[in-house]
Each structure stands twice: as C-alpha cells, then as structure tokens.
Amino acid sequence: MSAAGWITMLTAIGGAAALFAWCLWRVLRTPGATEHIHAPPDIEPADQHRP
Amino acid sequence: MQSWSSRLGVILAVTGSAVGLGNFLRFPGLVAEHGGAFIIPYAVAFVVIGMPIAWMEWTMGRAGGARGTAAVPGVMRVLGGRPLYGYLGALAPAIPVFLCGFYLFVEAWCLAYAWKYLVGSAPGATDALPSFVAWIGAGQEHGHLLGHGAADLWTCTCIVVAINLLIIWYGVAKGIERVCTWGMPLLIAIALAMLVRVLTLEPVEGRSVLQGLAAMWEPRDMAAKLSEGKVWLDAAGQIFFTLSVGIGTITTYAAYMKRDDDVALSGLTAASGNEFCEVALGGMIAVPAVFVFLGGAYAQYTGSSIAMGFFALPGVFEHMPGGRLFGFLFFFLLFIAAITSSISMLQPSMAFFEEALGWSRRRAVALLAAVVLVGLGTVMWGSRDTVAIDTINFWAGTLGIAVVALVTTLVFAWAWGSDAGIAELRRGAEIGLPPGLAVCMRWITPVLLLVILAWFAWGELASLRQDKGLLLALWRDRGAQLAAGWMLATFALYLWIAHRGMARWNALAAKEPA
C-alpha cells in the first residue's frame, strides 16, 4: 500500500476512534448522565402502551 | 453518587443504537464500489452535512414534543410556520417505510445465515457468492422466488415479519431493545475478533490482505471519482442511512424526551460510536476479505451494496477457529440489531398515523403492516439482479433521504431560524457547540446538499443521453417499475394523511410550548 493509502487509513480510523473516545470520556465524567443523555433504545414512545 | 454501572448502561445504550446493517453491510459495499477516494466525500458529508442535520433533528424533535406533536410532518408544520412544510415533511415517515420494504428481507437473510451456521450448512469461501446469488433469486427471472424460493428463506422472512408486527402490535419494543443494549457490545467484540482474523489471513491465489487494504484505502483515480455527483450523493446517503438521519426516526424519538434532556452530547456520542463501528470495523473486515477471497469478482454478479457481506464474511468464518460459533453469533446479533432498527424505522409512521388520523395504535399498525407487506412482496418479486432492492435503496435510501435532509435544514435554519434552533440545541447541552455551527447549518449544509443533488441530476441526464444510468433502468425493468410504483403510491397516501392532520397541527402551531 502506498504512503497515501496508509495516511488515509490511519487518519480515518484514528479520527473516528478519537472522537468516540472523547464522547465516552464526556459521558463518564458528566454528573447525572443517566438522566440527561439518551438514545432511541432507552426512549419509550408515549403511545407504546396505548391499545 | 451515580454508579459506574448505570453510566456504563448509558454508553451501551447509546453505542448499541448506533450499530446496524449500514455498518457491516452497506458501507463496505460502497467502499468496494467506489474505492479509497470514497472516504473523502464520506468524511466531508459526516462533518458538514450528517452531524449538523442529526443535531437539527434531535433539537426539532424535542421542541416538537414540547408543543404536543411527535409526527415529523407535525413538527415541521409547527416549527416551520407553514402548512407547506407539513406536506413536505410527509416524505420523512414514508422513507423508512420504503426502506423496510427491503430491510425486512435483509433481516431474513441474517436470521437464515445464523440458522445455517447453527446447523452447519453455511457456505464456504469458494461457494459463498454463487450460492448466495441463487438463494436470493438474483440470478433468475423476476417472480422466481415466489414460486421456487428456498424453504429456509421463506421461513425466515415469515418469522421476521411476524416478529416485527408482534413487537409493534403489543408495544414491547423496550424488551427487545434491552437485549440489544447488551447484545450490541457483544457484536462489537465479535467484530474485533473477526478483524484480527482478517488482518492475519494468508494470501489466496496471490491476493494478500495488504492488497485488500490498499483496494479500500488508496485514493486511486481521485480526480475522476471526486468529479462524479453520484459518489458524493452515495457518501451523503450512507452518512444519512447509517446515522438514521433524514428518515424521521431521531425527530420522532426525541419528541418523547424531557425538555431539559441533553441532545448535543447524545447525538454526537451515537454518531461517533457509529462511525467507529463503520470505518474501523465494518469496512476493515468485509472489504479486505472480499478482495482476498473473490478478487473483486463479485461486481459481475450483483451490484447491490448491501449484499456483499453475505458472500464476503463466510470466507472469514471458514478461516477462523470456532468460525461456526462466531458466524452464528455474528449473524444472529446482526439480526437483533436489524430488528431494533426496523422497529424504530416504523415508529415515525405510527406517530404520524395516530396523530393525523386520530387512530388507535393497533389500527395504525394494521395500515402500516399492509403498506410494508406490499413493499416486501414487490422486493421479493423483483429479485433479478436485486433490481427492486437497488431501486428502493437508491431512490429512497440515498436520494429521498437527501431531499428530507434538505427540507429539515430549510425548516430548522431558515423557517424556524438558526438562532432559535441553536438556542434550543444549547438547552440542557452537556458539551459546548463548535464555532461556526450556525453558519454551517444555515449556509454550508443546504448549499452543499443542493449542489450534490443538482450535480447528480446533471450526471444522470448525461448518462441517459449515453443510453445508460439509473433513470434508464427505471424505464426498462419491470422490477424497478414495480418498486417505484409502490413508493409513489405510498407517498400519495402519506400526503393525504398529512392533509387530514393539518388542522390539528395548525392549532398546535398557534400555542406556546409546554
């Protein structure tokens, strides 16, 4: 693989990993994270228990 | 003090929501199709289009929920200030229903492959491609599957449809999503083990892993590739598909959040987790593997980007210790991830039907089931060269999502106002926002989207003059016509439903937020 290929690969993977690691660090150091930070899996639609 | 286990639970939920078919199946197919140069428009699309629009959707959904609407057309009408935005917003819940037309079929492939690995009948590296092409009816005429489809494919398709409908009928999505919260980290762990195996594969017929990596990452023909509108549209479409942007899901789920819940860090964590799984795992496993085992010959059999994993990954499992167990776990967990995605993809339509028509949940489920089953039947009928899947995947999964994203941007940054929108995004935010975000949302994102759409249209017209391209396929192939006809008829139905709900949303627009 050429130098351009290595640079592209390492930049893309390194960038994605660094951004994800930073986000995890912010979630872990955020007080009350479980109350304020959400994703669709832990959000229950209001109509879920209506017939 | 908040325990580490509950914080870990948040991380698992957020990361788990990010993993899906787009990471392990669709992305590798696009990279293999376009080559290493694809990464550049893909990265640009993530930074200046995908992430800003994801934040817009989280923010608009939470603001819409505070005003009493979770349906995307309602949110667009209430925040945009004009009924026109409500009608344009009707495309948002329609797009995921279009995608479900083939998504359920792909879910059935995952379940069937899990079964094949469990009972020991999975294909090996050499017969993976021809057996898969024959199995899904891609090598036969349209309609072949309806009369002569494999029993395991039909059984798994029926099971998948039943599971999806039962979950939304009984409203038990929470249960399956709890399974997903712990199952997805396991899927990531398995993917890491597969990555190690792929990177240590011996050369096959002179093709090494390093050459496979070069095929993925080397920016060959960069100038030519970057001058193609379709490459940019595919990159933006993949970002939207994988981040679930432009399909109304984020907006609808965010509408059920509390007023001061964070949306900035939530959105960024889900997106970054998704990118890590996609770039560092999904692409790194499938693309080098398909190169080593097949040498790029797959392109002559099928052009479907989402199918590649099914003939690339069996080779990896065949060459790793405990490959049968890993194969079963991988495809089964991918099936679970896909189930959670399809359930969340149906929720925008559920909220839309219930609000606009004043229907009960179960009545809404019945209508939605009818629409989706017609689409699934269309996909299974138009199986030759996977033309029905590719038609829906492109016109809805790439072009349609880009149009919804453009409408979202116009409503957020122009009709509602970028200042009001940014202030709402800052509410409860656990992180600071990047400088220049308002300028990006108001100018860069919509202008880039418009340029990409115009560029693509120009390229397609040029292709048409040369007697090729996507428009021509739509003109000549019965499977493509049937898929397009189903999408058009469904969108007409959604416009009529939006019309029925407009009076309710007009009244909500006149009220102050709760």
PDB file of N, CA and C in Angstrom, chain B residues 180-265:
ATOM      1  N   CYS B 180     -30.805  -5.687  23.048  1.00  0.00           N
ATOM      2  CA  CYS B 180     -29.881  -5.015  22.134  1.00  0.00           C
ATOM      3  C   CYS B 180     -28.788  -4.268  22.897  1.00  0.00           C
ATOM      4  N   THR B 181     -29.156  -3.671  24.046  1.00  0.00           N
ATOM      5  CA  THR B 181     -28.191  -2.884  24.817  1.00  0.00           C
ATOM      6  C   THR B 181     -26.985  -3.719  25.221  1.00  0.00           C
ATOM      7  N   TRP B 182     -27.204  -5.001  25.551  1.00  0.00           N
ATOM      8  CA  TRP B 182     -26.091  -5.867  25.926  1.00  0.00           C
ATOM      9  C   TRP B 182     -25.582  -6.702  24.750  1.00  0.00           C
ATOM     10  N   GLY B 183     -26.476  -6.932  23.780  1.00  0.00           N
ATOM     11  CA  GLY B 183     -26.076  -7.741  22.634  1.00  0.00           C
ATOM     12  C   GLY B 183     -25.150  -7.004  21.683  1.00  0.00           C
ATOM     13  N   MET B 184     -25.327  -5.693  21.543  1.00  0.00           N
ATOM     14  CA  MET B 184     -24.509  -4.948  20.583  1.00  0.00           C
ATOM     15  C   MET B 184     -23.040  -4.841  20.976  1.00  0.00           C
ATOM     16  N   PRO B 185     -22.732  -4.605  22.267  1.00  0.00           N
ATOM     17  CA  PRO B 185     -21.306  -4.662  22.630  1.00  0.00           C
ATOM     18  C   PRO B 185     -20.688  -6.034  22.334  1.00  0.00           C
ATOM     19  N   LEU B 186     -21.492  -7.101  22.487  1.00  0.00           N
ATOM     20  CA  LEU B 186     -21.005  -8.443  22.153  1.00  0.00           C
ATOM     21  C   LEU B 186     -20.732  -8.535  20.651  1.00  0.00           C
ATOM     22  N   LEU B 187     -21.624  -7.942  19.853  1.00  0.00           N
ATOM     23  CA  LEU B 187     -21.422  -7.925  18.404  1.00  0.00           C
ATOM     24  C   LEU B 187     -20.119  -7.188  18.061  1.00  0.00           C
ATOM     25  N   ILE B 188     -19.865  -6.083  18.751  1.00  0.00           N
ATOM     26  CA  ILE B 188     -18.632  -5.311  18.502  1.00  0.00           C
ATOM     27  C   ILE B 188     -17.408  -6.157  18.885  1.00  0.00           C
ATOM     28  N   ALA B 189     -17.517  -6.900  20.012  1.00  0.00           N
ATOM     29  CA  ALA B 189     -16.401  -7.754  20.444  1.00  0.00           C
ATOM     30  C   ALA B 189     -16.122  -8.836  19.401  1.00  0.00           C
ATOM     31  N   ILE B 190     -17.194  -9.424  18.842  1.00  0.00           N
ATOM     32  CA  ILE B 190     -17.023 -10.456  17.806  1.00  0.00           C
ATOM     33  C   ILE B 190     -16.397  -9.831  16.562  1.00  0.00           C
ATOM     34  N   ALA B 191     -16.852  -8.631  16.231  1.00  0.00           N
ATOM     35  CA  ALA B 191     -16.299  -7.947  15.055  1.00  0.00           C
ATOM     36  C   ALA B 191     -14.800  -7.683  15.241  1.00  0.00           C
ATOM     37  N   LEU B 192     -14.391  -7.358  16.484  1.00  0.00           N
ATOM     38  CA  LEU B 192     -12.958  -7.142  16.749  1.00  0.00           C
ATOM     39  C   LEU B 192     -12.170  -8.435  16.524  1.00  0.00           C
ATOM     40  N   ALA B 193     -12.739  -9.561  16.981  1.00  0.00           N
ATOM     41  CA  ALA B 193     -12.078 -10.861  16.774  1.00  0.00           C
ATOM     42  C   ALA B 193     -11.979 -11.168  15.277  1.00  0.00           C
ATOM     43  N   MET B 194     -13.060 -10.847  14.534  1.00  0.00           N
ATOM     44  CA  MET B 194     -13.039 -11.074  13.078  1.00  0.00           C
ATOM     45  C   MET B 194     -11.992 -10.186  12.405  1.00  0.00           C
ATOM     46  N   LEU B 195     -11.866  -8.960  12.910  1.00  0.00           N
ATOM     47  CA  LEU B 195     -10.887  -8.036  12.330  1.00  0.00           C
ATOM     48  C   LEU B 195      -9.469  -8.588  12.476  1.00  0.00           C
ATOM     49  N   VAL B 196      -9.174  -9.126  13.686  1.00  0.00           N
ATOM     50  CA  VAL B 196      -7.854  -9.729  13.914  1.00  0.00           C
ATOM     51  C   VAL B 196      -7.618 -10.870  12.929  1.00  0.00           C
ATOM     52  N   ARG B 197      -8.669 -11.704  12.712  1.00  0.00           N
ATOM     53  CA  ARG B 197      -8.510 -12.842  11.786  1.00  0.00           C
ATOM     54  C   ARG B 197      -8.299 -12.364  10.351  1.00  0.00           C
ATOM     55  N   VAL B 198      -9.046 -11.343   9.955  1.00  0.00           N
ATOM     56  CA  VAL B 198      -8.908 -10.837   8.582  1.00  0.00           C
ATOM     57  C   VAL B 198      -7.489 -10.298   8.360  1.00  0.00           C
ATOM     58  N   LEU B 199      -6.994  -9.544   9.340  1.00  0.00           N
ATOM     59  CA  LEU B 199      -5.674  -8.921   9.177  1.00  0.00           C
ATOM     60  C   LEU B 199      -4.539  -9.944   9.207  1.00  0.00           C
ATOM     61  N   THR B 200      -4.833 -11.185   9.673  1.00  0.00           N
ATOM     62  CA  THR B 200      -3.789 -12.213   9.711  1.00  0.00           C
ATOM     63  C   THR B 200      -4.045 -13.329   8.686  1.00  0.00           C
ATOM     64  N   LEU B 201      -4.920 -13.078   7.703  1.00  0.00           N
ATOM     65  CA  LEU B 201      -5.200 -14.085   6.667  1.00  0.00           C
ATOM     66  C   LEU B 201      -3.980 -14.315   5.780  1.00  0.00           C
ATOM     67  N   GLU B 202      -3.801 -15.579   5.384  1.00  0.00           N
ATOM     68  CA  GLU B 202      -2.753 -15.910   4.406  1.00  0.00           C
ATOM     69  C   GLU B 202      -3.236 -15.502   3.011  1.00  0.00           C
ATOM     70  N   PRO B 203      -2.315 -15.171   2.095  1.00  0.00           N
ATOM     71  CA  PRO B 203      -2.742 -14.821   0.734  1.00  0.00           C
ATOM     72  C   PRO B 203      -3.483 -15.976   0.054  1.00  0.00           C
ATOM     73  N   VAL B 204      -4.507 -15.632  -0.762  1.00  0.00           N
ATOM     74  CA  VAL B 204      -5.259 -16.617  -1.543  1.00  0.00           C
ATOM     75  C   VAL B 204      -5.029 -16.291  -3.020  1.00  0.00           C
ATOM     76  N   GLU B 205      -4.441 -17.266  -3.757  1.00  0.00           N
ATOM     77  CA  GLU B 205      -4.122 -17.084  -5.180  1.00  0.00           C
ATOM     78  C   GLU B 205      -3.357 -15.778  -5.413  1.00  0.00           C
ATOM     79  N   GLY B 206      -2.421 -15.493  -4.510  1.00  0.00           N
ATOM     80  CA  GLY B 206      -1.559 -14.328  -4.675  1.00  0.00           C
ATOM     81  C   GLY B 206      -2.161 -13.009  -4.203  1.00  0.00           C
ATOM     82  N   ARG B 207      -3.424 -13.052  -3.692  1.00  0.00           N
ATOM     83  CA  ARG B 207      -4.050 -11.812  -3.210  1.00  0.00           C
ATOM     84  C   ARG B 207      -3.883 -11.724  -1.693  1.00  0.00           C
ATOM     85  N   SER B 208      -3.177 -10.699  -1.215  1.00  0.00           N
ATOM     86  CA  SER B 208      -2.906 -10.565   0.216  1.00  0.00           C
ATOM     87  C   SER B 208      -3.852  -9.549   0.864  1.00  0.00           C
ATOM     88  N   VAL B 209      -3.866  -9.593   2.211  1.00  0.00           N
ATOM     89  CA  VAL B 209      -4.693  -8.640   2.968  1.00  0.00           C
ATOM     90  C   VAL B 209      -4.247  -7.210   2.699  1.00  0.00           C
ATOM     91  N   LEU B 210      -2.926  -7.041   2.594  1.00  0.00           N
ATOM     92  CA  LEU B 210      -2.402  -5.689   2.364  1.00  0.00           C
ATOM     93  C   LEU B 210      -2.922  -5.117   1.040  1.00  0.00           C
ATOM     94  N   GLN B 211      -3.018  -5.992   0.039  1.00  0.00           N
ATOM     95  CA  GLN B 211      -3.598  -5.542  -1.240  1.00  0.00           C
ATOM     96  C   GLN B 211      -5.080  -5.208  -1.074  1.00  0.00           C
ATOM     97  N   GLY B 212      -5.758  -5.992  -0.208  1.00  0.00           N
ATOM     98  CA  GLY B 212      -7.165  -5.710   0.084  1.00  0.00           C
ATOM     99  C   GLY B 212      -7.338  -4.367   0.767  1.00  0.00           C
ATOM    100  N   LEU B 213      -6.432  -4.085   1.736  1.00  0.00           N
ATOM    101  CA  LEU B 213      -6.475  -2.783   2.411  1.00  0.00           C
ATOM    102  C   LEU B 213      -6.194  -1.648   1.422  1.00  0.00           C
ATOM    103  N   ALA B 214      -5.259  -1.916   0.513  1.00  0.00           N
ATOM    104  CA  ALA B 214      -4.937  -0.896  -0.497  1.00  0.00           C
ATOM    105  C   ALA B 214      -6.152  -0.628  -1.388  1.00  0.00           C
ATOM    106  N   ALA B 215      -6.914  -1.711  -1.724  1.00  0.00           N
ATOM    107  CA  ALA B 215      -8.103  -1.533  -2.552  1.00  0.00           C
ATOM    108  C   ALA B 215      -9.126  -0.643  -1.858  1.00  0.00           C
ATOM    109  N   MET B 216      -9.122  -0.727  -0.506  1.00  0.00           N
ATOM    110  CA  MET B 216     -10.089   0.078   0.246  1.00  0.00           C
ATOM    111  C   MET B 216      -9.611   1.508   0.472  1.00  0.00           C
ATOM    112  N   TRP B 217      -8.331   1.657   0.806  1.00  0.00           N
ATOM    113  CA  TRP B 217      -7.876   2.964   1.299  1.00  0.00           C
ATOM    114  C   TRP B 217      -7.099   3.809   0.294  1.00  0.00           C
ATOM    115  N   GLU B 218      -6.499   3.185  -0.726  1.00  0.00           N
ATOM    116  CA  GLU B 218      -5.692   4.000  -1.646  1.00  0.00           C
ATOM    117  C   GLU B 218      -6.589   4.885  -2.505  1.00  0.00           C
ATOM    118  N   PRO B 219      -6.361   6.178  -2.449  1.00  0.00           N
ATOM    119  CA  PRO B 219      -7.230   7.095  -3.206  1.00  0.00           C
ATOM    120  C   PRO B 219      -6.900   7.104  -4.695  1.00  0.00           C
ATOM    121  N   ARG B 220      -7.198   5.962  -5.382  1.00  0.00           N
ATOM    122  CA  ARG B 220      -6.921   5.868  -6.821  1.00  0.00           C
ATOM    123  C   ARG B 220      -7.962   6.655  -7.615  1.00  0.00           C
ATOM    124  N   ASP B 221      -7.576   7.143  -8.770  1.00  0.00           N
ATOM    125  CA  ASP B 221      -8.493   7.895  -9.657  1.00  0.00           C
ATOM    126  C   ASP B 221      -9.241   8.978  -8.890  1.00  0.00           C
ATOM    127  N   MET B 222      -8.539   9.632  -7.973  1.00  0.00           N
ATOM    128  CA  MET B 222      -9.226  10.552  -7.080  1.00  0.00           C
ATOM    129  C   MET B 222      -9.953  11.668  -7.837  1.00  0.00           C
ATOM    130  N   ALA B 223      -9.258  12.297  -8.801  1.00  0.00           N
ATOM    131  CA  ALA B 223      -9.877  13.425  -9.517  1.00  0.00           C
ATOM    132  C   ALA B 223     -11.143  12.973 -10.249  1.00  0.00           C
ATOM    133  N   ALA B 224     -11.067  11.805 -10.894  1.00  0.00           N
ATOM    134  CA  ALA B 224     -12.235  11.317 -11.635  1.00  0.00           C
ATOM    135  C   ALA B 224     -13.381  10.982 -10.686  1.00  0.00           C
ATOM    136  N   LYS B 225     -13.049  10.309  -9.574  1.00  0.00           N
ATOM    137  CA  LYS B 225     -14.092   9.917  -8.628  1.00  0.00           C
ATOM    138  C   LYS B 225     -14.750  11.131  -7.981  1.00  0.00           C
ATOM    139  N   LEU B 226     -13.917  12.104  -7.565  1.00  0.00           N
ATOM    140  CA  LEU B 226     -14.462  13.267  -6.868  1.00  0.00           C
ATOM    141  C   LEU B 226     -15.255  14.173  -7.808  1.00  0.00           C
ATOM    142  N   SER B 227     -15.135  13.945  -9.102  1.00  0.00           N
ATOM    143  CA  SER B 227     -15.908  14.769 -10.044  1.00  0.00           C
ATOM    144  C   SER B 227     -17.239  14.112 -10.410  1.00  0.00           C
ATOM    145  N   GLU B 228     -17.540  12.954  -9.796  1.00  0.00           N
ATOM    146  CA  GLU B 228     -18.820  12.282 -10.056  1.00  0.00           C
ATOM    147  C   GLU B 228     -19.839  12.671  -8.985  1.00  0.00           C
ATOM    148  N   GLY B 229     -20.972  13.203  -9.408  1.00  0.00           N
ATOM    149  CA  GLY B 229     -22.022  13.577  -8.461  1.00  0.00           C
ATOM    150  C   GLY B 229     -22.540  12.386  -7.681  1.00  0.00           C
ATOM    151  N   LYS B 230     -22.595  11.209  -8.339  1.00  0.00           N
ATOM    152  CA  LYS B 230     -23.154  10.025  -7.672  1.00  0.00           C
ATOM    153  C   LYS B 230     -22.295   9.580  -6.491  1.00  0.00           C
ATOM    154  N   VAL B 231     -20.963   9.775  -6.599  1.00  0.00           N
ATOM    155  CA  VAL B 231     -20.077   9.404  -5.490  1.00  0.00           C
ATOM    156  C   VAL B 231     -20.395  10.259  -4.260  1.00  0.00           C
ATOM    157  N   TRP B 232     -20.591  11.553  -4.470  1.00  0.00           N
ATOM    158  CA  TRP B 232     -20.917  12.457  -3.362  1.00  0.00           C
ATOM    159  C   TRP B 232     -22.301  12.142  -2.801  1.00  0.00           C
ATOM    160  N   LEU B 233     -23.241  11.834  -3.700  1.00  0.00           N
ATOM    161  CA  LEU B 233     -24.593  11.510  -3.230  1.00  0.00           C
ATOM    162  C   LEU B 233     -24.587  10.186  -2.467  1.00  0.00           C
ATOM    163  N   ASP B 234     -23.821   9.205  -2.954  1.00  0.00           N
ATOM    164  CA  ASP B 234     -23.699   7.933  -2.230  1.00  0.00           C
ATOM    165  C   ASP B 234     -23.072   8.144  -0.855  1.00  0.00           C
ATOM    166  N   ALA B 235     -22.062   9.035  -0.786  1.00  0.00           N
ATOM    167  CA  ALA B 235     -21.400   9.316   0.501  1.00  0.00           C
ATOM    168  C   ALA B 235     -22.383   9.963   1.472  1.00  0.00           C
ATOM    169  N   ALA B 236     -23.107  10.987   0.985  1.00  0.00           N
ATOM    170  CA  ALA B 236     -24.096  11.652   1.847  1.00  0.00           C
ATOM    171  C   ALA B 236     -25.203  10.666   2.227  1.00  0.00           C
ATOM    172  N   GLY B 237     -25.641   9.843   1.262  1.00  0.00           N
ATOM    173  CA  GLY B 237     -26.699   8.870   1.527  1.00  0.00           C
ATOM    174  C   GLY B 237     -26.276   7.860   2.577  1.00  0.00           C
ATOM    175  N   GLN B 238     -25.016   7.408   2.518  1.00  0.00           N
ATOM    176  CA  GLN B 238     -24.528   6.447   3.503  1.00  0.00           C
ATOM    177  C   GLN B 238     -24.465   7.088   4.892  1.00  0.00           C
ATOM    178  N   ILE B 239     -24.000   8.331   4.951  1.00  0.00           N
ATOM    179  CA  ILE B 239     -23.965   9.028   6.247  1.00  0.00           C
ATOM    180  C   ILE B 239     -25.376   9.138   6.823  1.00  0.00           C
ATOM    181  N   PHE B 240     -26.344   9.504   5.980  1.00  0.00           N
ATOM    182  CA  PHE B 240     -27.725   9.619   6.463  1.00  0.00           C
ATOM    183  C   PHE B 240     -28.255   8.260   6.912  1.00  0.00           C
ATOM    184  N   PHE B 241     -28.050   7.239   6.070  1.00  0.00           N
ATOM    185  CA  PHE B 241     -28.563   5.897   6.354  1.00  0.00           C
ATOM    186  C   PHE B 241     -27.999   5.380   7.674  1.00  0.00           C
ATOM    187  N   THR B 242     -26.690   5.526   7.834  1.00  0.00           N
ATOM    188  CA  THR B 242     -26.036   4.929   9.000  1.00  0.00           C
ATOM    189  C   THR B 242     -26.308   5.721  10.278  1.00  0.00           C
ATOM    190  N   LEU B 243     -26.461   7.049  10.168  1.00  0.00           N
ATOM    191  CA  LEU B 243     -26.772   7.854  11.359  1.00  0.00           C
ATOM    192  C   LEU B 243     -28.277   7.928  11.592  1.00  0.00           C
ATOM    193  N   SER B 244     -29.075   7.265  10.735  1.00  0.00           N
ATOM    194  CA  SER B 244     -30.551   7.338  10.809  1.00  0.00           C
ATOM    195  C   SER B 244     -31.046   8.772  10.682  1.00  0.00           C
ATOM    196  N   VAL B 245     -30.349   9.559   9.862  1.00  0.00           N
ATOM    197  CA  VAL B 245     -30.740  10.949   9.626  1.00  0.00           C
ATOM    198  C   VAL B 245     -31.589  10.994   8.360  1.00  0.00           C
ATOM    199  N   GLY B 246     -32.593  11.876   8.330  1.00  0.00           N
ATOM    200  CA  GLY B 246     -33.405  12.054   7.123  1.00  0.00           C
ATOM    201  C   GLY B 246     -34.501  11.016   6.985  1.00  0.00           C
ATOM    202  N   ILE B 247     -34.747  10.235   8.051  1.00  0.00           N
ATOM    203  CA  ILE B 247     -35.827   9.245   7.978  1.00  0.00           C
ATOM    204  C   ILE B 247     -36.849   9.446   9.096  1.00  0.00           C
ATOM    205  N   GLY B 248     -36.718  10.550   9.824  1.00  0.00           N
ATOM    206  CA  GLY B 248     -37.730  10.883  10.823  1.00  0.00           C
ATOM    207  C   GLY B 248     -37.608  10.164  12.150  1.00  0.00           C
ATOM    208  N   THR B 249     -36.716   9.167  12.226  1.00  0.00           N
ATOM    209  CA  THR B 249     -36.625   8.374  13.460  1.00  0.00           C
ATOM    210  C   THR B 249     -36.131   9.222  14.636  1.00  0.00           C
ATOM    211  N   ILE B 250     -35.046   9.948  14.419  1.00  0.00           N
ATOM    212  CA  ILE B 250     -34.483  10.756  15.514  1.00  0.00           C
ATOM    213  C   ILE B 250     -35.501  11.795  15.962  1.00  0.00           C
ATOM    214  N   THR B 251     -36.131  12.469  14.996  1.00  0.00           N
ATOM    215  CA  THR B 251     -37.102  13.515  15.340  1.00  0.00           C
ATOM    216  C   THR B 251     -38.232  12.939  16.190  1.00  0.00           C
ATOM    217  N   THR B 252     -38.759  11.783  15.771  1.00  0.00           N
ATOM    218  CA  THR B 252     -39.892  11.193  16.493  1.00  0.00           C
ATOM    219  C   THR B 252     -39.487  10.758  17.898  1.00  0.00           C
ATOM    220  N   TYR B 253     -38.354  10.059  18.027  1.00  0.00           N
ATOM    221  CA  TYR B 253     -37.927   9.609  19.367  1.00  0.00           C
ATOM    222  C   TYR B 253     -37.556  10.786  20.265  1.00  0.00           C
ATOM    223  N   ALA B 254     -36.923  11.825  19.693  1.00  0.00           N
ATOM    224  CA  ALA B 254     -36.540  12.995  20.507  1.00  0.00           C
ATOM    225  C   ALA B 254     -37.772  13.713  21.037  1.00  0.00           C
ATOM    226  N   ALA B 255     -38.913  13.578  20.346  1.00  0.00           N
ATOM    227  CA  ALA B 255     -40.145  14.225  20.790  1.00  0.00           C
ATOM    228  C   ALA B 255     -40.635  13.659  22.122  1.00  0.00           C
ATOM    229  N   TYR B 256     -40.178  12.445  22.470  1.00  0.00           N
ATOM    230  CA  TYR B 256     -40.592  11.831  23.735  1.00  0.00           C
ATOM    231  C   TYR B 256     -39.621  12.142  24.877  1.00  0.00           C
ATOM    232  N   MET B 257     -38.588  12.972  24.607  1.00  0.00           N
ATOM    233  CA  MET B 257     -37.623  13.316  25.655  1.00  0.00           C
ATOM    234  C   MET B 257     -38.164  14.453  26.523  1.00  0.00           C
ATOM    235  N   LYS B 258     -37.514  14.615  27.710  1.00  0.00           N
ATOM    236  CA  LYS B 258     -37.886  15.731  28.572  1.00  0.00           C
ATOM    237  C   LYS B 258     -37.288  17.016  28.007  1.00  0.00           C
ATOM    238  N   ARG B 259     -37.863  18.139  28.411  1.00  0.00           N
ATOM    239  CA  ARG B 259     -37.498  19.442  27.839  1.00  0.00           C
ATOM    240  C   ARG B 259     -36.026  19.793  28.054  1.00  0.00           C
ATOM    241  N   ASP B 260     -35.450  19.391  29.221  1.00  0.00           N
ATOM    242  CA  ASP B 260     -34.062  19.768  29.511  1.00  0.00           C
ATOM    243  C   ASP B 260     -33.075  18.624  29.338  1.00  0.00           C
ATOM    244  N   ASP B 261     -33.510  17.544  28.708  1.00  0.00           N
ATOM    245  CA  ASP B 261     -32.567  16.457  28.404  1.00  0.00           C
ATOM    246  C   ASP B 261     -31.533  16.951  27.398  1.00  0.00           C
ATOM    247  N   ASP B 262     -30.329  16.367  27.489  1.00  0.00           N
ATOM    248  CA  ASP B 262     -29.260  16.740  26.544  1.00  0.00           C
ATOM    249  C   ASP B 262     -29.547  16.136  25.167  1.00  0.00           C
ATOM    250  N   VAL B 263     -29.336  16.925  24.136  1.00  0.00           N
ATOM    251  CA  VAL B 263     -29.391  16.354  22.792  1.00  0.00           C
ATOM    252  C   VAL B 263     -28.041  16.479  22.068  1.00  0.00           C
ATOM    253  N   ALA B 264     -27.191  17.407  22.548  1.00  0.00           N
ATOM    254  CA  ALA B 264     -25.917  17.656  21.850  1.00  0.00           C
ATOM    255  C   ALA B 264     -24.940  16.486  22.028  1.00  0.00           C
ATOM    256  N   LEU B 265     -24.668  16.106  23.306  1.00  0.00           N
ATOM    257  CA  LEU B 265     -23.731  15.001  23.552  1.00  0.00           C
ATOM    258  C   LEU B 265     -24.361  13.658  23.166  1.00  0.00           C
TER     259      LEU B 265
END
